[in-house]
Structures are given as structure tokens and as C-alpha cells.
Short mmCIF file of N, CA and C in Angstrom, two decimals:
data_model
loop_
_atom_site.label_atom_id
_atom_site.label_comp_id
_atom_site.label_asym_id
_atom_site.label_seq_id
_atom_site.Cartn_x
_atom_site.Cartn_y
_atom_site.Cartn_z
N MET A 1 -51.95 -118.86 66.64
CA MET A 1 -50.80 -118.24 66.95
C MET A 1 -49.88 -119.24 67.45
N THR A 2 -48.88 -119.55 66.51
CA THR A 2 -47.57 -120.55 67.39
C THR A 2 -46.81 -119.25 67.64
N PRO A 3 -46.14 -120.11 68.60
CA PRO A 3 -45.20 -119.13 69.23
C PRO A 3 -44.09 -118.72 68.45
N GLU A 4 -43.48 -119.60 67.31
CA GLU A 4 -42.56 -118.81 66.36
C GLU A 4 -43.39 -117.66 65.63
N GLN A 5 -45.02 -118.14 65.48
CA GLN A 5 -45.25 -116.57 64.94
C GLN A 5 -45.53 -115.59 66.08
N ILE A 6 -45.86 -115.84 66.42
CA ILE A 6 -45.92 -114.70 67.82
C ILE A 6 -44.67 -114.25 67.66
N ASP A 7 -43.37 -114.68 67.87
CA ASP A 7 -41.89 -114.25 68.01
C ASP A 7 -41.52 -113.93 66.68
N LEU A 8 -41.95 -114.16 65.84
CA LEU A 8 -42.02 -113.43 64.33
C LEU A 8 -42.74 -111.60 64.41
N TRP A 9 -43.53 -112.00 64.93
CA TRP A 9 -44.89 -110.58 64.74
C TRP A 9 -44.39 -109.71 65.49
N LEU A 10 -43.85 -110.32 66.84
CA LEU A 10 -42.65 -109.31 68.23
C LEU A 10 -41.76 -108.33 67.52
N GLN A 11 -40.83 -109.43 66.78
CA GLN A 11 -39.91 -108.98 66.18
C GLN A 11 -40.05 -107.78 65.13
N ILE A 12 -40.89 -107.77 64.28
CA ILE A 12 -41.51 -107.08 62.98
C ILE A 12 -42.07 -105.93 63.98
N GLN A 13 -42.68 -105.68 64.94
CA GLN A 13 -43.11 -104.83 65.69
C GLN A 13 -42.02 -103.77 66.31
N HIS A 14 -41.12 -104.92 67.12
CA HIS A 14 -39.93 -103.72 67.55
C HIS A 14 -39.74 -103.20 66.33
N ARG A 15 -38.87 -103.78 65.04
CA ARG A 15 -38.65 -103.18 64.16
C ARG A 15 -38.83 -101.95 63.75
N GLN A 16 -40.24 -102.13 63.42
CA GLN A 16 -41.14 -100.90 63.10
C GLN A 16 -41.52 -99.42 64.01
N MET A 17 -41.05 -100.17 65.34
CA MET A 17 -41.02 -99.04 66.72
C MET A 17 -39.60 -98.18 66.13
N LEU A 18 -38.49 -99.02 66.33
CA LEU A 18 -37.21 -98.10 66.45
C LEU A 18 -37.43 -97.46 64.71
N ALA A 19 -37.91 -97.78 63.55
CA ALA A 19 -38.16 -97.20 62.27
C ALA A 19 -38.64 -96.06 62.35
N LEU A 20 -39.81 -96.11 63.48
CA LEU A 20 -40.82 -94.53 63.61
C LEU A 20 -40.24 -93.74 64.41
N GLU A 21 -39.25 -94.04 65.85
CA GLU A 21 -38.34 -93.60 66.61
C GLU A 21 -37.05 -92.71 65.94
N ARG A 22 -36.78 -93.52 64.62
CA ARG A 22 -35.45 -93.05 63.85
C ARG A 22 -36.11 -91.01 62.70
N ILE A 23 -37.59 -91.35 62.47
CA ILE A 23 -38.42 -90.48 61.72
C ILE A 23 -38.84 -89.70 62.44
N ALA A 24 -39.27 -90.11 63.58
CA ALA A 24 -39.57 -89.20 64.35
C ALA A 24 -37.91 -87.74 64.88
N ASP A 25 -37.29 -88.37 65.31
CA ASP A 25 -35.94 -87.92 65.47
C ASP A 25 -35.32 -87.20 64.32
N LEU A 26 -35.35 -87.64 62.99
CA LEU A 26 -35.04 -86.49 61.95
C LEU A 26 -36.21 -85.89 61.72
N LEU A 27 -37.74 -85.68 61.78
CA LEU A 27 -38.54 -84.61 61.89
C LEU A 27 -38.04 -83.53 62.91
N ASP A 28 -37.85 -84.24 64.18
CA ASP A 28 -37.64 -82.97 64.95
C ASP A 28 -36.19 -82.25 64.20
N LYS A 29 -34.97 -82.86 64.27
CA LYS A 29 -33.98 -82.24 64.13
C LYS A 29 -34.15 -81.28 62.67
N ALA A 30 -35.17 -81.96 61.51
CA ALA A 30 -35.44 -80.87 60.57
C ALA A 30 -36.43 -79.68 60.99
N THR A 31 -37.05 -79.60 62.24
CA THR A 31 -38.22 -78.91 62.02
C THR A 31 -37.63 -77.79 63.02
N THR A 32 -36.78 -78.09 63.95
CA THR A 32 -36.75 -77.67 65.49
C THR A 32 -35.10 -77.06 64.72
N SER A 33 -34.34 -77.35 64.01
CA SER A 33 -32.71 -77.02 63.76
C SER A 33 -32.48 -75.28 63.20
N THR A 34 -32.18 -74.88 63.89
CA THR A 34 -32.04 -73.31 63.11
C THR A 34 -30.00 -72.57 62.48
N LYS A 35 -30.14 -73.50 61.74
CA LYS A 35 -28.78 -73.30 61.72
C LYS A 35 -28.03 -71.45 61.42
N ALA A 36 -27.15 -70.99 61.93
CA ALA A 36 -27.01 -70.12 62.23
C ALA A 36 -26.14 -69.24 60.58
N PRO A 37 -26.43 -68.43 60.63
CA PRO A 37 -26.63 -67.77 59.17
C PRO A 37 -24.91 -67.04 58.64
N ASN A 38 -23.71 -67.25 59.51
CA ASN A 38 -22.60 -66.45 59.49
C ASN A 38 -23.00 -65.03 58.51
N TYR A 39 -23.46 -64.38 59.27
CA TYR A 39 -23.56 -63.06 58.49
C TYR A 39 -21.88 -62.24 58.21
N GLN A 40 -21.72 -60.93 57.41
CA GLN A 40 -20.39 -60.47 57.06
C GLN A 40 -20.41 -59.47 57.40
N ARG A 41 -19.36 -58.37 57.94
CA ARG A 41 -19.66 -57.18 58.77
C ARG A 41 -18.41 -56.66 58.61
N LYS A 42 -17.94 -55.45 58.37
CA LYS A 42 -16.72 -54.60 58.74
C LYS A 42 -16.31 -54.43 59.67
N ILE A 43 -15.26 -55.37 60.03
CA ILE A 43 -14.66 -54.90 62.00
C ILE A 43 -14.88 -53.91 62.44
N GLU A 44 -15.09 -52.98 61.86
CA GLU A 44 -14.78 -51.51 62.24
C GLU A 44 -16.83 -51.35 62.99
N GLU A 45 -17.46 -51.72 62.14
CA GLU A 45 -18.84 -52.25 63.10
C GLU A 45 -19.14 -53.11 63.91
N PHE A 46 -18.01 -53.68 64.62
CA PHE A 46 -18.03 -54.65 65.61
C PHE A 46 -18.47 -53.62 67.08
N LYS A 47 -17.99 -52.26 67.56
CA LYS A 47 -18.02 -52.21 68.74
C LYS A 47 -19.19 -51.91 68.99
N HIS A 48 -20.03 -50.80 67.66
CA HIS A 48 -21.35 -50.39 67.97
C HIS A 48 -22.37 -51.22 67.42
N PHE A 49 -22.17 -52.60 67.01
CA PHE A 49 -23.19 -53.13 65.97
C PHE A 49 -24.38 -53.23 66.49
N ASP A 50 -25.28 -52.85 66.26
CA ASP A 50 -27.09 -52.88 66.54
C ASP A 50 -26.91 -54.34 66.24
N TRP A 51 -27.22 -55.13 67.23
CA TRP A 51 -27.55 -56.76 67.41
C TRP A 51 -29.25 -57.21 67.02
N SER A 52 -29.99 -56.23 67.21
CA SER A 52 -31.23 -56.33 66.51
C SER A 52 -31.42 -56.38 65.60
N THR A 53 -30.78 -55.85 64.39
CA THR A 53 -30.72 -55.86 62.97
C THR A 53 -31.13 -57.39 62.65
N ILE A 54 -30.03 -58.41 63.47
CA ILE A 54 -29.90 -59.67 62.71
C ILE A 54 -31.25 -60.84 64.32
N ASP A 55 -31.59 -59.96 65.24
CA ASP A 55 -32.29 -60.55 66.06
C ASP A 55 -31.72 -61.25 67.13
N ALA A 56 -30.60 -60.59 67.55
CA ALA A 56 -30.36 -61.16 68.32
C ALA A 56 -30.02 -60.05 69.77
N THR A 57 -29.59 -60.66 70.57
CA THR A 57 -29.83 -59.90 72.29
C THR A 57 -28.44 -59.95 72.60
N VAL A 58 -27.78 -59.00 73.00
CA VAL A 58 -26.13 -58.65 74.35
C VAL A 58 -26.54 -59.18 75.44
N GLU A 59 -26.01 -60.64 75.85
CA GLU A 59 -26.29 -61.30 77.02
C GLU A 59 -25.36 -60.51 77.68
N ARG A 60 -23.92 -60.41 77.58
CA ARG A 60 -22.85 -59.95 78.24
C ARG A 60 -21.87 -59.10 77.02
N ALA A 61 -21.19 -58.19 77.85
CA ALA A 61 -20.46 -57.04 77.19
C ALA A 61 -19.40 -56.65 78.09
N ASP A 62 -17.79 -56.09 77.35
CA ASP A 62 -16.92 -55.65 78.32
C ASP A 62 -16.48 -54.51 76.99
N GLN A 63 -15.46 -54.15 77.92
CA GLN A 63 -14.69 -52.46 77.11
C GLN A 63 -14.90 -52.95 75.46
N TYR A 64 -14.29 -53.96 75.03
CA TYR A 64 -14.64 -54.35 73.83
C TYR A 64 -15.85 -53.99 73.02
N GLY A 65 -17.02 -54.50 73.76
CA GLY A 65 -17.89 -54.62 72.78
C GLY A 65 -18.83 -56.02 73.14
N ALA A 66 -19.82 -56.08 72.72
CA ALA A 66 -20.54 -57.52 72.46
C ALA A 66 -19.43 -58.88 73.17
N ALA A 67 -19.90 -59.39 73.96
CA ALA A 67 -19.26 -60.92 74.58
C ALA A 67 -20.02 -61.88 74.16
N ILE A 68 -21.30 -62.30 74.62
CA ILE A 68 -22.29 -62.93 74.71
C ILE A 68 -23.56 -62.72 74.10
N VAL A 69 -23.60 -63.48 72.76
CA VAL A 69 -25.24 -62.80 72.55
C VAL A 69 -26.21 -64.41 71.86
N THR A 70 -27.29 -63.36 72.08
CA THR A 70 -28.55 -64.71 72.07
C THR A 70 -29.07 -64.43 71.07
N TRP A 71 -29.42 -65.98 70.15
CA TRP A 71 -29.92 -65.59 68.37
C TRP A 71 -30.73 -66.70 68.29
N LYS A 72 -31.95 -66.82 68.46
CA LYS A 72 -33.16 -67.97 68.71
C LYS A 72 -32.96 -68.72 69.30
N GLY A 73 -32.58 -68.67 71.08
CA GLY A 73 -32.67 -69.44 71.86
C GLY A 73 -31.19 -69.90 72.38
N TYR A 74 -30.04 -69.38 71.35
CA TYR A 74 -28.86 -69.70 71.27
C TYR A 74 -28.04 -68.89 71.32
N GLN A 75 -26.96 -69.03 72.65
CA GLN A 75 -26.19 -68.17 73.03
C GLN A 75 -24.64 -68.74 72.38
N PHE A 76 -24.31 -67.38 71.63
CA PHE A 76 -22.97 -67.38 70.89
C PHE A 76 -21.50 -66.65 71.26
N VAL A 77 -20.99 -66.95 71.54
CA VAL A 77 -19.45 -66.50 72.46
C VAL A 77 -18.59 -65.86 71.18
N ARG A 78 -18.31 -64.83 72.18
CA ARG A 78 -17.14 -63.88 70.77
C ARG A 78 -15.67 -64.56 70.99
N ARG A 79 -15.41 -64.92 69.60
CA ARG A 79 -14.15 -65.28 69.47
C ARG A 79 -12.96 -64.45 68.61
N SER A 80 -12.15 -64.21 68.77
CA SER A 80 -10.90 -63.78 67.87
C SER A 80 -9.33 -64.87 68.00
N PRO A 81 -9.03 -64.80 66.40
CA PRO A 81 -7.94 -65.72 66.52
C PRO A 81 -6.25 -64.80 67.28
N SER A 82 -5.54 -65.74 67.58
CA SER A 82 -4.61 -64.77 67.91
C SER A 82 -3.24 -65.61 67.85
N ASN A 83 -3.88 -65.79 65.88
CA ASN A 83 -2.38 -66.41 65.31
C ASN A 83 -2.31 -65.67 64.11
N LYS A 84 -1.43 -66.38 63.34
CA LYS A 84 -1.46 -65.88 61.96
C LYS A 84 -2.53 -65.40 61.00
N PHE A 85 -3.21 -65.76 61.17
CA PHE A 85 -4.25 -64.93 60.38
C PHE A 85 -5.07 -64.10 60.78
N GLY A 86 -5.74 -63.09 59.61
CA GLY A 86 -5.74 -61.70 59.59
C GLY A 86 -6.94 -61.43 60.74
N ALA A 87 -7.06 -60.58 61.16
CA ALA A 87 -7.69 -59.59 62.00
C ALA A 87 -9.39 -59.95 61.94
N ALA A 88 -10.06 -60.30 63.28
CA ALA A 88 -11.24 -61.06 62.71
C ALA A 88 -11.51 -61.04 64.14
N VAL A 89 -13.42 -61.06 64.44
CA VAL A 89 -14.13 -61.10 65.66
C VAL A 89 -15.05 -62.05 64.91
N TRP A 90 -15.64 -62.93 65.85
CA TRP A 90 -17.06 -64.15 65.54
C TRP A 90 -17.20 -64.17 66.95
N PHE A 91 -19.16 -64.83 66.19
CA PHE A 91 -19.67 -65.25 67.44
C PHE A 91 -20.06 -66.43 67.07
N SER A 92 -19.61 -67.57 68.12
CA SER A 92 -19.66 -68.94 67.75
C SER A 92 -20.29 -69.86 68.54
N ARG A 93 -20.62 -70.86 68.41
CA ARG A 93 -21.14 -71.49 69.36
C ARG A 93 -20.87 -73.39 68.74
N CYS A 94 -21.35 -74.03 69.92
CA CYS A 94 -20.98 -75.67 69.58
C CYS A 94 -21.68 -76.48 69.25
N THR A 95 -21.80 -77.23 68.14
CA THR A 95 -23.44 -77.81 67.70
C THR A 95 -23.29 -79.55 67.97
N GLY A 96 -21.95 -80.17 68.62
CA GLY A 96 -22.10 -81.39 68.77
C GLY A 96 -20.55 -81.77 68.52
N LYS A 97 -20.56 -83.03 68.28
CA LYS A 97 -18.79 -83.74 67.88
C LYS A 97 -19.44 -83.98 66.50
N ASP A 98 -18.18 -83.87 65.84
CA ASP A 98 -17.94 -84.25 64.55
C ASP A 98 -18.20 -86.42 64.31
N GLU A 99 -18.63 -86.71 63.67
CA GLU A 99 -18.83 -88.06 63.88
C GLU A 99 -17.88 -89.37 63.55
N THR A 100 -17.00 -88.84 63.09
CA THR A 100 -15.97 -88.83 62.32
C THR A 100 -14.52 -88.63 63.32
N THR A 101 -14.24 -87.28 63.32
CA THR A 101 -13.52 -87.37 63.93
C THR A 101 -12.89 -87.23 65.60
N GLY A 102 -14.49 -86.88 66.31
CA GLY A 102 -14.80 -86.87 67.05
C GLY A 102 -14.28 -85.00 67.91
N GLU A 103 -14.28 -84.26 67.07
CA GLU A 103 -13.64 -83.24 67.53
C GLU A 103 -15.29 -82.45 67.27
N ASN A 104 -14.82 -81.27 68.21
CA ASN A 104 -16.15 -79.95 68.27
C ASN A 104 -16.35 -79.21 66.85
N VAL A 105 -18.25 -79.45 66.23
CA VAL A 105 -17.97 -78.59 65.33
C VAL A 105 -19.10 -76.92 66.18
N TYR A 106 -18.48 -76.19 65.45
CA TYR A 106 -19.14 -75.00 65.49
C TYR A 106 -19.79 -74.22 64.40
N GLU A 107 -20.63 -73.34 64.69
CA GLU A 107 -21.78 -72.59 63.95
C GLU A 107 -21.28 -71.07 63.98
N ARG A 108 -21.21 -70.08 63.03
CA ARG A 108 -20.95 -69.14 63.17
C ARG A 108 -22.26 -67.79 63.06
N LEU A 109 -22.80 -67.03 64.15
CA LEU A 109 -23.73 -66.02 63.90
C LEU A 109 -22.94 -65.25 62.73
N ILE A 110 -21.90 -64.85 63.43
CA ILE A 110 -21.71 -63.50 62.96
C ILE A 110 -19.95 -62.94 62.69
N THR A 111 -19.75 -62.81 61.66
CA THR A 111 -18.22 -62.58 61.39
C THR A 111 -17.92 -61.32 61.41
N PHE A 112 -16.87 -60.44 62.04
CA PHE A 112 -16.26 -59.13 61.56
C PHE A 112 -15.41 -59.10 60.93
N LYS A 113 -14.90 -58.96 59.85
CA LYS A 113 -13.65 -59.04 59.72
C LYS A 113 -13.06 -57.07 58.45
N PRO A 114 -12.42 -57.38 58.44
CA PRO A 114 -11.23 -56.22 57.28
C PRO A 114 -11.88 -56.82 55.88
N LEU A 115 -13.17 -56.54 55.02
CA LEU A 115 -13.29 -56.44 53.85
C LEU A 115 -12.54 -55.45 52.95
N ALA A 116 -12.11 -56.32 51.99
CA ALA A 116 -10.89 -56.00 50.84
C ALA A 116 -11.57 -55.54 49.84
N ASP A 117 -11.06 -54.57 49.18
CA ASP A 117 -11.68 -54.53 48.16
C ASP A 117 -11.62 -54.71 47.10
N LYS A 118 -12.83 -56.16 46.55
CA LYS A 118 -12.78 -56.57 45.72
C LYS A 118 -12.92 -55.56 44.22
N GLU A 119 -12.41 -56.34 43.14
CA GLU A 119 -12.63 -55.51 41.64
C GLU A 119 -13.67 -56.58 41.18
N VAL A 120 -15.10 -55.88 40.83
CA VAL A 120 -15.91 -56.23 40.05
C VAL A 120 -16.21 -56.75 39.05
N ASP A 121 -16.43 -57.74 38.20
CA ASP A 121 -17.20 -57.50 36.70
C ASP A 121 -17.95 -56.62 36.22
N PRO A 122 -17.96 -56.37 35.15
CA PRO A 122 -18.84 -55.08 34.32
C PRO A 122 -19.97 -56.38 33.92
N LEU A 123 -20.99 -55.91 34.44
CA LEU A 123 -22.07 -56.41 33.58
C LEU A 123 -21.97 -57.12 32.06
N PRO A 124 -22.60 -57.77 31.55
CA PRO A 124 -22.66 -57.92 30.51
C PRO A 124 -23.58 -57.34 29.72
N GLU A 125 -23.95 -56.83 28.49
CA GLU A 125 -24.61 -56.14 27.58
C GLU A 125 -26.29 -57.22 27.31
N LYS A 126 -26.04 -58.12 27.39
CA LYS A 126 -27.48 -58.70 27.82
C LYS A 126 -28.19 -58.99 28.84
N VAL A 127 -27.22 -58.73 29.80
CA VAL A 127 -27.87 -58.20 31.16
C VAL A 127 -28.28 -56.66 31.60
N SER A 128 -27.28 -55.73 31.31
CA SER A 128 -27.92 -54.39 31.69
C SER A 128 -28.58 -54.13 31.06
N ARG A 129 -28.90 -53.91 29.95
CA ARG A 129 -30.04 -53.74 28.78
C ARG A 129 -31.39 -53.75 29.72
N TYR A 130 -31.11 -55.06 30.91
CA TYR A 130 -32.57 -54.75 31.13
C TYR A 130 -32.60 -53.97 32.40
N LEU A 131 -31.90 -53.64 33.00
CA LEU A 131 -31.47 -52.30 34.53
C LEU A 131 -31.60 -51.10 33.53
#
């Protein structure tokens, strides 16, 4: 092999290795990432919520209820807005930085908030006849 051929072969090998590393990283993320479901519950349920129903464990609690919970190996911290938005309690964790803005990205495990009475539409005849 000529030196040029060896150099070309090494470049191809390097590119293949980088591509395989990217594939391995993507596969690792796809198989190990677990996105939190952001369950929705009534705010009245918060203080005495049974965390085992969502496979979570309370790690720390205070006079208000759970403060830190663990779900699938991740810790979620209690949050609550102190602004103009309505009453709510949620458990979230930072999952990294947004690539565009550089701001922290969060996911929620569960949100406790007042559930408004919503009017539901009646089922159409073509559906209700099967019920």
C-alpha cells in the first residue's frame, strides 16, 4: 500500500469509529432513558398520596408531605409556584440544558392541582350503541 492509500484507509476507519460511537450513544439513550409521565392528581390528594401507586418512594418529607421522591432511580424535588398562576404542587427534576437556549430542561413526575369540573360531550349514537 502506498502512503496515500494508508492515509485514506485511516481516515475511513476514523469516520467509521465516530459513526459507531454516535450509534452506540443513541442506542444507550434510547434504551436507558425513562421519561417521567407527569401524572395528574387532585391537589387534595397531595398530603396523603400513596406514592407506591406510581412506583415512587418518599426520600424526604416535611409538614406538608413528600419533599423528595425517587422514581426509577431518579430523584424528583417538590416545587410550587409563588406567582400569579394557580395553586399547584409538582415534582420535577432537571434533565439537562436546552441546546438552543442553554436553559435547564425539566421533566415532571406528578402534578397535584385543582381539577376543574369540565363539561363532557355526550357520545354519538354510532359509539353509544356498542356500550
